[in-house]
Amino acid sequence: MFRILITDNIGHAGLTLLEAAADVQYEVVKLPGAEKLLQIIGDYDAVITRSGTPLTAPVFEAAGRLRVAGRAGVGLDNIDIDAATRHGVLVMNTPEANTLAATELTLALMLALCRNLPRANASLKKGEWTRGKFMGVQLHGKTLGVIGLGRIGSRVATRCQAFGMKVMAYDPYIAEEAAERIHVRLVSSLEELLREADLITVHTPLTDETRWMIGAKEIGLMKEGVRLITSARGGIMDEKALLDGLSAKKIAGIAMDVYGKEPPKGELIQQLLSRDEVVVTPHIGANTWEAQRDVAVQVVQQVIEALRGENFRNVVNLPFPEGVDYRSLAPYMELAEKMGSLQMQMIRGRINRVEVEFRGEDVEAHGKPLTVALLKGILSPILSEDVNYVNAPHLADQRGIHVAQTRHPAAEDYSNVILCRVVSTKETRLIGGALFLHKIPRIVLLDDYRIDALPSGPALILSNRDIPGVIGKVGTLLGEKKINIAEWQMGRNEPGGMAVSYINIDTPASEAVLQELRALSPIVDVRQVKL
Ligand code: NAD
């Protein structure tokens, strides 16, 4: 039974989902306060919050069994993500739930701006009938410049096409095909967009790169009479430069839902807000009933799926790429983890470096999560604390293990293969792994030897001189000790040279048996592993 703590108001639809889940128990403790939260958090596998409950480092320290922290909404300012990561807690939010609400508000702002709706509305309500004052511009035939063609930007783009607008976009981080698919012209420089667009709308996150992205210089490049819409985040457009642009008649109008400081305060912003050419709303992009319902449903679904290990959507501290199909990736994750564990059980000395090579389309596309799975496999046998997909890279880094990845599109013998070389203070070992029938993990390379071994259960790994009689001697000894051999895989570099055996056994061998094996004359090395 998974226990989930709800600390803020979440919509009824979310609670209904929790009630329907047979493997979940939940409790609502609204805004518990720091002290109370510290007392109770240890009893839960997951916590679902909004912005009202800070999840701080001490909370994660006290949260013994906590695995997931879900934020109903987007902002994560109240969650100490580093602390969560250190304690192996997944942090997730629900960024898609308000995509449509924010998209539609952008369209509403655009239309309101072009047709002077707020002023016309206020004027008629005052009893005036001054139609001539509210001459507007049409969207049809205009060029829209979208900065940031993500979830919201792309939806704004397709809706504006329906109005007959030509749409261009600047987004250096998306694939050209993504823009082509929605018939948007992707330009390679912001400058090109600024020079050509009649209306410009920004849909990027606020990052170091996008902070003050639209300032005096950028406005200077824009067309005379440009209209701007800002509904992403305050801080992307420089409000002083916007005011100057309006005063200089360079900018014909601005529609704003977000501000550098919220609520907006100060003389400058008041001057901007009071201008006739400026249409404003108080950060209401996500404010629809549907968005609020979807936020609750999504956060509950995501948290339950993550607890069950079925899917990890919108996890901000997990190295899975957006939209990864976890089910198809899972067998590779298992393979990588087993390879890591095998390496750790075989290697002697302190590990300095892990080099992972991905050959083949399926694995090279998921290098990051597979490397994390490999590190989890390496560290789990040696660390007492829980190692998971979230904290494995952090723990490896803490232990001074340098990790390098390389990718190659094609594999020679297997359509997809993962190679892992571990360098320690004493030796370097190489293991290769592949999937049989797309789901069964196999070890296909052990140092210089090609094999085809099943990494499951206890196994003996022998290295021996390739002379007649080895199989007989080892088989007899194991038989005498009542150790049943399940599978025996051999690899050798050349006849009469060295050979390696991977022997799956049904029950582990005792230290005494291992000693006897080591004493057999052709045997050079014996290691026992358990996967
Ligand atoms: P998203 O992550 O899906 O898309 C963001 C896009 O911006 C990505 O395609 C990314 O490649 C691009 N980008 C990043 N840096 C860039 C740069 N320097 N130049 C150009 N493009 C860049 O995000 P989203 O869900 O579409 O949200 C977009 C924005 O809208 C976010 O800032 C979000 O906080 C905001 N938002 C506001 C409201 C509101 O209430 N007004 C509601 C929801 C979202």
Coordinates of C-alpha atoms and ligand atoms in Angstrom, one line a residue:
M1 CA 0.0 0.0 0.0
F2 CA 1.4 3.4 -1.0
R3 CA 0.8 6.2 1.4
I4 CA 0.3 9.7 0.0
L5 CA 0.2 12.9 1.9
I6 CA -1.8 15.9 0.4
T7 CA -0.8 19.2 2.0
D8 CA -2.7 21.7 -0.1
N9 CA -6.0 22.0 -1.8
I10 CA -6.2 19.8 -4.9
G11 CA -9.2 19.5 -7.1
H12 CA -11.9 17.0 -6.4
A13 CA -11.2 15.1 -9.6
G14 CA -7.7 14.3 -8.2
L15 CA -9.1 13.0 -4.9
T16 CA -11.5 10.8 -6.7
L17 CA -8.7 9.2 -8.6
L18 CA -6.8 8.5 -5.4
E19 CA -9.9 6.9 -3.9
A20 CA -10.2 4.6 -6.9
A21 CA -6.6 3.3 -6.7
A22 CA -6.6 0.0 -4.7
D23 CA -3.0 0.2 -3.8
V24 CA -3.1 3.8 -2.4
Q25 CA -4.0 5.3 1.0
Y26 CA -4.1 9.1 1.2
E27 CA -4.4 11.7 3.9
V28 CA -5.1 15.4 3.5
V29 CA -3.3 17.5 6.1
K30 CA -3.9 21.0 4.8
L31 CA -0.9 23.4 5.2
P32 CA 0.6 21.5 8.1
G33 CA 3.4 24.0 8.9
A34 CA 7.1 23.2 9.1
E35 CA 7.1 21.5 12.5
K36 CA 4.1 19.3 11.9
L37 CA 5.3 18.3 8.4
L38 CA 8.7 17.2 9.9
Q39 CA 6.8 15.0 12.4
I40 CA 4.5 13.2 9.9
I41 CA 6.5 13.1 6.6
G42 CA 8.3 9.9 7.6
D43 CA 5.1 7.9 7.2
Y44 CA 4.5 8.6 3.5
D45 CA 5.8 7.3 0.2
A46 CA 4.7 10.5 -1.7
V47 CA 3.6 14.0 -1.0
I48 CA 1.5 16.2 -3.2
T49 CA 1.7 20.0 -2.7
R50 CA 0.9 23.3 -4.2
S51 CA 2.9 26.5 -3.5
G52 CA 1.7 26.7 0.1
T53 CA 3.9 24.0 1.7
P54 CA 7.7 24.4 1.5
L55 CA 9.5 21.1 1.1
T56 CA 12.9 22.0 2.5
A57 CA 16.1 20.1 3.1
P58 CA 15.1 19.1 6.7
V59 CA 11.8 17.7 5.3
F60 CA 13.7 15.5 2.9
E61 CA 16.1 14.4 5.7
A62 CA 13.2 13.4 7.9
A63 CA 11.4 11.6 5.1
G64 CA 12.7 8.1 5.4
R65 CA 10.5 6.4 2.9
L66 CA 9.5 9.3 0.7
R67 CA 10.0 8.5 -3.0
V68 CA 8.0 11.2 -4.9
A69 CA 7.1 14.8 -4.3
G70 CA 4.4 16.1 -6.7
R71 CA 3.7 19.7 -7.3
A72 CA 0.2 20.4 -8.6
G73 CA 1.2 23.2 -11.0
V74 CA 4.4 24.5 -12.6
G75 CA 6.5 26.5 -10.1
L76 CA 8.9 24.6 -8.0
D77 CA 10.2 27.5 -5.9
N78 CA 8.9 25.9 -2.7
I79 CA 10.8 22.6 -3.2
D80 CA 14.5 22.2 -2.5
I81 CA 15.2 20.1 -5.5
D82 CA 18.9 19.5 -4.6
A83 CA 17.9 18.1 -1.2
A84 CA 15.3 15.9 -2.8
T85 CA 17.9 14.6 -5.3
R86 CA 20.4 13.9 -2.6
H87 CA 17.7 11.8 -0.8
G88 CA 16.6 10.1 -3.9
V89 CA 13.2 11.7 -4.1
L90 CA 11.6 12.3 -7.5
V91 CA 10.3 15.8 -7.9
M92 CA 7.6 16.3 -10.5
N93 CA 5.3 19.1 -11.6
T94 CA 2.5 19.3 -14.1
P95 CA 3.6 21.7 -16.8
E96 CA 1.2 20.5 -19.5
A97 CA -2.0 20.9 -17.6
N98 CA -2.3 24.7 -18.2
T99 CA -0.9 24.7 -21.7
L100 CA -4.3 25.2 -23.4
A101 CA -5.4 27.8 -20.8
A102 CA -2.2 29.8 -21.4
T103 CA -2.4 29.4 -25.2
E104 CA -6.0 30.7 -25.3
L105 CA -5.2 33.6 -23.0
T106 CA -2.4 34.6 -25.4
L107 CA -4.9 34.6 -28.3
A108 CA -7.3 36.5 -26.2
L109 CA -4.6 39.1 -25.4
M110 CA -3.6 39.3 -29.0
L111 CA -7.2 40.0 -30.2
A112 CA -7.9 42.4 -27.4
L113 CA -4.8 44.3 -28.3
C114 CA -5.5 44.5 -32.0
R115 CA -9.1 45.5 -31.6
N116 CA -8.8 47.7 -28.5
L117 CA -11.3 45.6 -26.6
P118 CA -10.6 46.7 -23.0
R119 CA -10.9 50.4 -23.9
A120 CA -13.9 49.9 -26.1
N121 CA -15.6 47.9 -23.4
A122 CA -14.9 50.5 -20.7
S123 CA -16.0 53.3 -23.0
L124 CA -19.4 51.8 -23.7
K125 CA -20.0 51.0 -20.1
K126 CA -19.4 54.6 -19.3
G127 CA -22.3 55.5 -21.7
E128 CA -20.1 56.6 -24.6
W129 CA -20.7 55.6 -28.2
T130 CA -17.4 56.5 -29.9
R131 CA -16.9 53.9 -32.6
G132 CA -14.3 55.9 -34.5
K133 CA -11.8 55.9 -31.5
F134 CA -11.5 52.1 -31.6
M135 CA -10.0 51.5 -35.1
G136 CA -8.0 48.2 -34.9
V137 CA -5.8 46.0 -37.1
Q138 CA -6.7 42.5 -38.4
L139 CA -4.6 39.4 -37.8
H140 CA -5.1 38.0 -41.2
G141 CA -2.1 38.5 -43.5
K142 CA 0.2 39.6 -40.6
T143 CA 3.4 37.9 -39.7
L144 CA 3.6 36.5 -36.2
G145 CA 7.0 35.9 -34.6
V146 CA 6.9 33.2 -31.9
I147 CA 9.9 33.1 -29.6
G148 CA 10.1 29.7 -28.0
L149 CA 8.2 27.0 -30.0
G150 CA 7.4 24.7 -27.1
R151 CA 4.1 23.5 -25.8
I152 CA 2.4 26.9 -25.7
G153 CA 4.3 28.6 -28.5
S154 CA 3.5 25.8 -31.0
R155 CA -0.2 25.9 -30.1
V156 CA -0.3 29.7 -30.4
A157 CA 1.3 29.2 -33.8
T158 CA -1.3 26.8 -35.1
R159 CA -4.2 28.8 -33.8
C160 CA -2.8 32.0 -35.4
Q161 CA -2.5 30.1 -38.8
A162 CA -6.2 29.6 -38.6
F163 CA -6.6 33.4 -38.5
G164 CA -4.6 33.5 -41.8
M165 CA -1.3 34.7 -40.2
K166 CA 2.1 33.7 -41.5
V167 CA 4.1 32.3 -38.6
M168 CA 7.8 32.3 -38.0
A169 CA 9.6 31.1 -34.9
Y170 CA 12.9 31.4 -33.2
D171 CA 13.9 28.5 -30.9
P172 CA 17.4 27.3 -31.0
Y173 CA 16.6 24.1 -29.1
I174 CA 14.0 22.4 -31.2
A175 CA 14.4 20.2 -34.2
E176 CA 13.6 21.7 -37.6
E177 CA 11.1 18.9 -38.2
A178 CA 9.1 20.0 -35.2
A179 CA 8.6 23.4 -36.8
E180 CA 8.0 21.9 -40.3
R181 CA 5.3 19.6 -39.0
I182 CA 3.2 22.6 -38.0
H183 CA 4.2 24.6 -41.1
V184 CA 6.1 27.2 -39.1
R185 CA 9.2 28.8 -40.6
L186 CA 12.0 28.4 -38.0
V187 CA 14.6 31.1 -38.3
S188 CA 18.2 30.8 -37.1
S189 CA 18.5 34.1 -35.4
L190 CA 16.4 36.2 -33.1
E191 CA 17.3 39.2 -35.2
E192 CA 15.7 37.8 -38.3
L193 CA 12.4 37.4 -36.4
L194 CA 12.6 40.8 -34.8
R195 CA 13.0 42.5 -38.2
E196 CA 10.2 40.7 -40.0
A197 CA 7.3 40.1 -37.5
D198 CA 4.3 42.4 -37.2
L199 CA 3.3 40.8 -33.9
I200 CA 5.8 39.1 -31.5
T201 CA 4.9 36.7 -28.7
V202 CA 7.3 35.2 -26.2
H203 CA 6.9 31.6 -24.9
T204 CA 10.2 30.7 -23.4
P205 CA 11.0 29.8 -19.8
L206 CA 12.8 32.5 -17.8
T207 CA 16.5 31.4 -17.9
D208 CA 19.8 33.2 -17.7
E209 CA 19.7 33.3 -21.5
T210 CA 16.1 34.7 -21.8
R211 CA 16.3 37.2 -18.9
W212 CA 15.9 40.6 -20.5
M213 CA 16.0 38.9 -23.9
I214 CA 13.8 41.8 -25.3
G215 CA 15.5 45.1 -24.4
A216 CA 16.2 48.4 -26.1
K217 CA 18.5 46.9 -28.7
E218 CA 16.0 44.2 -29.7
I219 CA 13.1 46.7 -29.9
G220 CA 15.3 48.9 -32.1
L221 CA 15.5 46.1 -34.6
M222 CA 11.7 45.6 -34.7
K223 CA 9.3 46.9 -37.4
E224 CA 7.7 50.3 -36.8
G225 CA 4.3 49.7 -35.3
V226 CA 5.1 46.2 -33.9
R227 CA 2.7 44.7 -31.3
L228 CA 4.1 42.6 -28.5
I229 CA 2.5 39.9 -26.3
T230 CA 4.1 38.7 -23.1
S231 CA 2.3 35.9 -21.3
A232 CA 5.3 33.6 -20.4
R233 CA 7.3 34.9 -17.5
G234 CA 8.1 38.4 -16.2
G235 CA 11.7 39.4 -16.6
I236 CA 12.0 38.3 -20.3
M237 CA 11.0 41.7 -21.6
D238 CA 12.7 44.8 -20.2
E239 CA 9.8 46.9 -19.0
K240 CA 11.7 50.2 -19.2
A241 CA 12.6 49.5 -22.8
L242 CA 8.9 48.7 -23.5
L243 CA 7.8 52.0 -22.1
D244 CA 10.5 53.8 -24.2
G245 CA 9.5 51.9 -27.3
L246 CA 5.8 53.0 -26.8
S247 CA 6.8 56.6 -26.3
A248 CA 8.9 56.6 -29.4
K249 CA 5.9 55.1 -31.3
K250 CA 8.1 52.1 -32.4
I251 CA 5.8 49.8 -30.5
A252 CA 2.1 50.2 -31.4
G253 CA 0.8 48.1 -28.4
I254 CA 1.7 45.6 -25.8
A255 CA -0.4 42.9 -24.1
M256 CA 0.9 41.6 -20.8
D257 CA -0.1 38.9 -18.3
V258 CA 3.3 38.7 -16.5
Y259 CA 5.5 41.2 -14.9
G260 CA 9.1 41.5 -13.6
K261 CA 7.6 41.9 -10.1
E262 CA 4.2 40.5 -9.2
P263 CA 2.0 42.2 -8.2
P264 CA 3.6 44.9 -10.3
K265 CA 4.7 47.9 -8.2
G266 CA 6.7 51.1 -8.8
E267 CA 6.4 54.2 -10.9
L268 CA 7.8 52.8 -14.1
I269 CA 5.5 49.8 -14.3
Q270 CA 2.5 52.0 -13.3
Q271 CA 3.3 54.3 -16.2
L272 CA 3.4 51.3 -18.5
L273 CA 0.2 49.8 -17.3
S274 CA -1.7 53.1 -17.6
R275 CA -0.9 53.6 -21.3
D276 CA -3.8 53.3 -23.6
E277 CA -1.8 51.0 -26.0
V278 CA -1.2 48.5 -23.2
V279 CA -3.7 45.7 -22.4
V280 CA -3.1 43.9 -19.1
T281 CA -4.2 40.9 -17.0
P282 CA -3.0 39.9 -13.6
H283 CA -1.1 36.6 -14.4
I284 CA -4.3 34.6 -15.2
G285 CA -2.8 32.4 -17.9
A286 CA -3.6 29.2 -16.0
N287 CA -6.9 30.4 -14.6
T288 CA -9.5 28.1 -16.2
W289 CA -11.6 25.5 -14.4
E290 CA -10.4 23.0 -16.9
A291 CA -6.7 23.7 -16.2
Q292 CA -7.2 23.5 -12.4
R293 CA -9.0 20.2 -12.8
D294 CA -6.3 18.8 -15.1
V295 CA -3.5 19.9 -12.7
A296 CA -5.1 17.8 -9.9
V297 CA -5.8 14.8 -12.1
Q298 CA -2.3 14.9 -13.7
V299 CA -0.4 15.2 -10.5
V300 CA -2.2 12.3 -8.9
Q301 CA -1.8 10.1 -12.0
Q302 CA 1.9 11.0 -12.3
V303 CA 2.6 10.3 -8.6
I304 CA 0.8 6.9 -8.6
E305 CA 2.5 5.8 -11.8
A306 CA 5.9 6.8 -10.4
L307 CA 5.2 4.9 -7.1
R308 CA 4.3 1.9 -9.1
G309 CA 7.4 2.2 -11.3
E310 CA 5.3 2.4 -14.4
N311 CA 6.1 5.8 -15.8
F312 CA 8.1 8.9 -14.8
R313 CA 6.4 11.9 -16.4
N314 CA 7.5 15.5 -15.8
V315 CA 10.2 14.5 -13.2
V316 CA 12.5 17.5 -13.0
N317 CA 15.4 15.7 -11.3
L318 CA 15.4 12.5 -13.3
P319 CA 17.6 12.3 -16.4
F320 CA 14.9 10.8 -18.6
P321 CA 14.2 12.8 -21.7
E322 CA 10.8 14.3 -22.1
G323 CA 8.2 11.9 -23.4
V324 CA 10.4 8.8 -23.2
D325 CA 8.4 5.6 -23.5
Y326 CA 9.6 4.1 -20.2
R327 CA 8.1 0.6 -21.0
S328 CA 10.2 0.1 -24.1
L329 CA 13.2 1.6 -22.3
A330 CA 12.8 -0.6 -19.2
P331 CA 14.5 -3.8 -20.5
Y332 CA 17.6 -1.7 -21.5
M333 CA 17.5 -0.1 -18.0
E334 CA 17.5 -3.5 -16.5
L335 CA 20.4 -4.6 -18.7
A336 CA 22.4 -1.5 -17.9
E337 CA 21.9 -2.0 -14.2
K338 CA 22.9 -5.6 -14.3
M339 CA 26.0 -4.7 -16.3
G340 CA 26.9 -2.1 -13.6
S341 CA 26.4 -4.6 -10.9
L342 CA 28.5 -7.2 -12.6
Q343 CA 31.3 -4.7 -13.1
M344 CA 31.2 -3.8 -9.5
Q345 CA 31.3 -7.4 -8.3
M346 CA 34.2 -8.3 -10.6
I347 CA 36.4 -5.2 -10.5
R348 CA 39.3 -5.0 -8.0
G349 CA 40.6 -1.7 -6.7
R350 CA 38.9 1.7 -6.4
I351 CA 36.9 2.8 -9.4
N352 CA 38.2 6.0 -11.0
R353 CA 36.4 6.0 -14.3
V354 CA 33.3 4.6 -16.0
E355 CA 33.2 4.8 -19.8
V356 CA 29.9 3.8 -21.5
E357 CA 29.5 3.4 -25.2
F358 CA 26.2 3.1 -26.9
R359 CA 26.0 1.4 -30.3
G360 CA 22.7 1.3 -32.1
E361 CA 19.7 3.5 -32.5
D362 CA 17.6 2.4 -29.5
V363 CA 20.4 2.7 -26.9
E364 CA 22.2 5.8 -28.3
A365 CA 19.0 7.8 -28.1
H366 CA 18.8 7.0 -24.3
G367 CA 22.4 7.4 -23.3
K368 CA 21.6 9.5 -20.3
P369 CA 19.1 7.3 -18.5
L370 CA 21.0 4.1 -19.4
T371 CA 24.2 5.6 -17.9
V372 CA 22.3 6.4 -14.7
A373 CA 21.0 2.8 -14.6
L374 CA 24.5 1.6 -15.0
L375 CA 25.8 3.8 -12.2
K376 CA 22.9 2.6 -10.0
G377 CA 24.1 -1.0 -10.7
I378 CA 27.7 -0.1 -9.8
L379 CA 26.8 1.7 -6.6
S380 CA 24.0 -0.4 -5.2
P381 CA 26.2 -3.3 -4.1
I382 CA 28.5 -1.1 -2.1
L383 CA 26.3 1.7 -0.6
S384 CA 24.1 1.1 2.4
E385 CA 21.8 4.0 1.5
D386 CA 19.2 3.5 -1.2
V387 CA 20.7 4.2 -4.6
N388 CA 18.1 5.1 -7.2
Y389 CA 17.9 6.7 -10.6
V390 CA 17.7 10.1 -9.1
N391 CA 20.7 10.1 -6.7
A392 CA 23.0 7.7 -8.6
P393 CA 24.9 10.3 -10.6
H394 CA 25.2 12.5 -7.5
L395 CA 26.6 9.6 -5.5
A396 CA 29.1 8.6 -8.2
D397 CA 30.3 12.2 -8.4
Q398 CA 30.7 12.4 -4.7
R399 CA 32.8 9.3 -4.8
G400 CA 35.1 10.8 -7.4
I401 CA 34.0 8.4 -10.2
H402 CA 34.4 10.2 -13.5
V403 CA 31.7 9.1 -16.0
A404 CA 32.1 9.4 -19.8
Q405 CA 29.6 8.5 -22.6
T406 CA 30.1 8.0 -26.3
R407 CA 27.5 7.1 -28.9
H408 CA 27.7 5.3 -32.2
P409 CA 24.8 4.8 -34.5
A410 CA 25.5 1.3 -35.7
A411 CA 26.5 -1.9 -33.9
E412 CA 28.5 -4.6 -35.7
D413 CA 27.0 -7.8 -34.5
Y414 CA 24.0 -6.7 -32.5
S415 CA 21.4 -4.0 -33.5
N416 CA 21.9 -2.4 -30.1
V417 CA 24.8 -3.0 -27.7
I418 CA 26.0 -1.2 -24.5
L419 CA 29.7 -1.4 -23.7
C420 CA 30.9 -0.5 -20.3
R421 CA 34.6 -0.1 -19.4
V422 CA 35.4 0.4 -15.8
V423 CA 38.9 1.7 -14.8
S424 CA 40.0 1.1 -11.3
T425 CA 43.3 1.7 -9.4
K426 CA 44.1 -2.0 -10.1
E427 CA 42.6 -3.0 -13.5
T428 CA 40.4 -2.2 -16.4
R429 CA 37.4 -4.4 -17.3
L430 CA 35.1 -4.3 -20.2
I431 CA 31.5 -5.7 -20.3
G432 CA 29.2 -5.7 -23.3
G433 CA 25.4 -6.2 -23.0
A434 CA 22.6 -6.7 -25.5
L435 CA 18.9 -7.7 -25.4
F436 CA 17.8 -11.0 -26.8
L437 CA 14.3 -10.8 -28.4
H438 CA 14.2 -7.1 -27.4
K439 CA 13.7 -8.0 -23.7
I440 CA 16.0 -10.6 -22.3
P441 CA 19.3 -9.1 -21.0
R442 CA 22.5 -11.0 -22.2
I443 CA 26.1 -10.3 -21.5
V444 CA 27.8 -10.6 -24.9
L445 CA 31.4 -9.4 -24.1
L446 CA 33.5 -10.1 -21.1
D447 CA 36.9 -8.3 -21.5
D448 CA 38.3 -9.7 -24.7
Y449 CA 35.9 -12.6 -24.9
R450 CA 32.7 -12.9 -26.8
I451 CA 30.1 -14.9 -24.8
D452 CA 26.3 -15.1 -24.6
A453 CA 25.6 -15.3 -20.9
L454 CA 22.4 -14.8 -18.9
P455 CA 23.0 -12.1 -16.1
S456 CA 20.6 -13.6 -13.6
G457 CA 21.1 -15.3 -10.2
P458 CA 24.4 -16.6 -8.9
A459 CA 27.2 -17.3 -11.3
L460 CA 30.8 -18.3 -11.4
I461 CA 33.2 -16.5 -13.7
L462 CA 36.3 -18.5 -14.4
S463 CA 39.3 -17.6 -16.3
N464 CA 41.4 -20.5 -17.4
R465 CA 44.0 -21.8 -19.8
D466 CA 42.2 -23.3 -22.8
I467 CA 43.3 -27.0 -22.4
P468 CA 41.3 -30.2 -22.6
G469 CA 39.5 -31.3 -19.4
V470 CA 38.6 -28.0 -17.7
I471 CA 34.9 -28.4 -18.1
G472 CA 35.1 -32.0 -16.8
K473 CA 37.1 -31.0 -13.7
V474 CA 35.0 -28.0 -12.8
G475 CA 31.7 -29.9 -13.6
T476 CA 32.8 -32.8 -11.4
L477 CA 33.8 -30.6 -8.5
L478 CA 30.5 -28.6 -8.6
G479 CA 28.6 -31.9 -8.9
E480 CA 30.3 -33.3 -5.8
K481 CA 29.3 -30.2 -3.9
K482 CA 25.7 -30.5 -5.1
I483 CA 25.8 -27.3 -7.0
N484 CA 23.7 -27.6 -10.1
I485 CA 24.9 -25.9 -13.3
A486 CA 22.0 -24.1 -15.1
E487 CA 24.0 -22.7 -18.1
W488 CA 27.6 -22.7 -19.1
Q489 CA 28.9 -20.1 -21.6
M490 CA 32.5 -20.1 -22.8
G491 CA 34.5 -17.7 -24.8
R492 CA 38.2 -17.9 -25.8
N493 CA 40.5 -15.7 -27.7
E494 CA 42.3 -18.5 -29.6
P495 CA 42.6 -22.3 -29.3
G496 CA 45.1 -23.1 -26.6
G497 CA 45.1 -19.5 -25.3
M498 CA 43.0 -18.1 -22.5
A499 CA 39.3 -18.8 -22.0
V500 CA 36.6 -17.4 -19.8
S501 CA 33.5 -19.3 -18.5
Y502 CA 30.3 -17.8 -17.3
I503 CA 28.6 -20.5 -15.3
N504 CA 25.0 -19.9 -14.0
I505 CA 24.5 -22.0 -10.9
D506 CA 21.3 -22.7 -9.0
T507 CA 22.8 -22.2 -5.5
P508 CA 25.8 -20.0 -4.6
A509 CA 29.1 -21.7 -3.9
S510 CA 30.7 -21.4 -0.5
E511 CA 34.1 -19.8 0.0
A512 CA 35.6 -23.3 0.5
V513 CA 34.3 -24.4 -2.9
L514 CA 35.7 -21.3 -4.5
Q515 CA 39.1 -22.2 -2.9
E516 CA 38.9 -25.7 -4.4
L517 CA 38.1 -24.3 -7.8
R518 CA 41.0 -21.9 -7.6
A519 CA 43.3 -24.8 -6.7
L520 CA 42.5 -26.6 -10.0
S521 CA 45.5 -26.4 -12.2
P522 CA 44.2 -24.7 -15.4
I523 CA 42.1 -22.2 -13.5
V524 CA 43.7 -18.7 -13.3
D525 CA 40.9 -16.8 -11.6
V526 CA 37.5 -17.5 -10.0
R527 CA 34.9 -14.9 -9.1
Q528 CA 31.4 -15.4 -7.9
V529 CA 28.7 -12.9 -8.7
K530 CA 25.0 -12.6 -8.0
L531 CA 22.6 -10.6 -10.2
Ligands
NAD1 P1 8.0 24.6 -23.0 O1 9.2 24.2 -22.2 O2 7.2 23.6 -23.6 O3 8.6 25.6 -24.2 C1 9.6 26.5 -24.0 C2 10.3 26.6 -25.3 O4 11.2 27.7 -25.2 C3 11.1 25.4 -25.7 O5 10.8 24.9 -27.0 C4 12.6 25.9 -25.6 O6 13.4 25.3 -26.6 C5 12.4 27.4 -25.9 N1 13.5 28.2 -25.5 C6 14.3 28.0 -24.4 N2 15.3 28.9 -24.4 C7 15.1 29.7 -25.5 C8 15.8 30.8 -26.0 N3 16.9 31.3 -25.4 N4 15.4 31.3 -27.2 C9 14.3 30.8 -27.8 N5 13.6 29.7 -27.4 C10 14.0 29.2 -26.2 O7 7.2 25.6 -22.1 P2 5.7 26.0 -22.2 O8 4.9 25.1 -21.4 O9 5.3 26.2 -23.6 O10 5.7 27.4 -21.4 C11 6.2 28.6 -22.0 C12 6.2 29.7 -21.0 O11 4.9 30.0 -20.6 C13 7.0 29.4 -19.7 O12 7.8 30.5 -19.3 C14 5.9 29.2 -18.6 O13 6.3 29.5 -17.3 C15 4.9 30.2 -19.2 N6 3.5 30.0 -18.7 C16 2.8 31.1 -18.3 C17 1.5 30.9 -17.8 C18 0.7 32.1 -17.4 O14 -0.1 31.9 -16.4 N7 0.9 33.2 -18.0 C19 0.9 29.6 -17.8 C20 1.6 28.5 -18.3 C21 2.9 28.7 -18.7

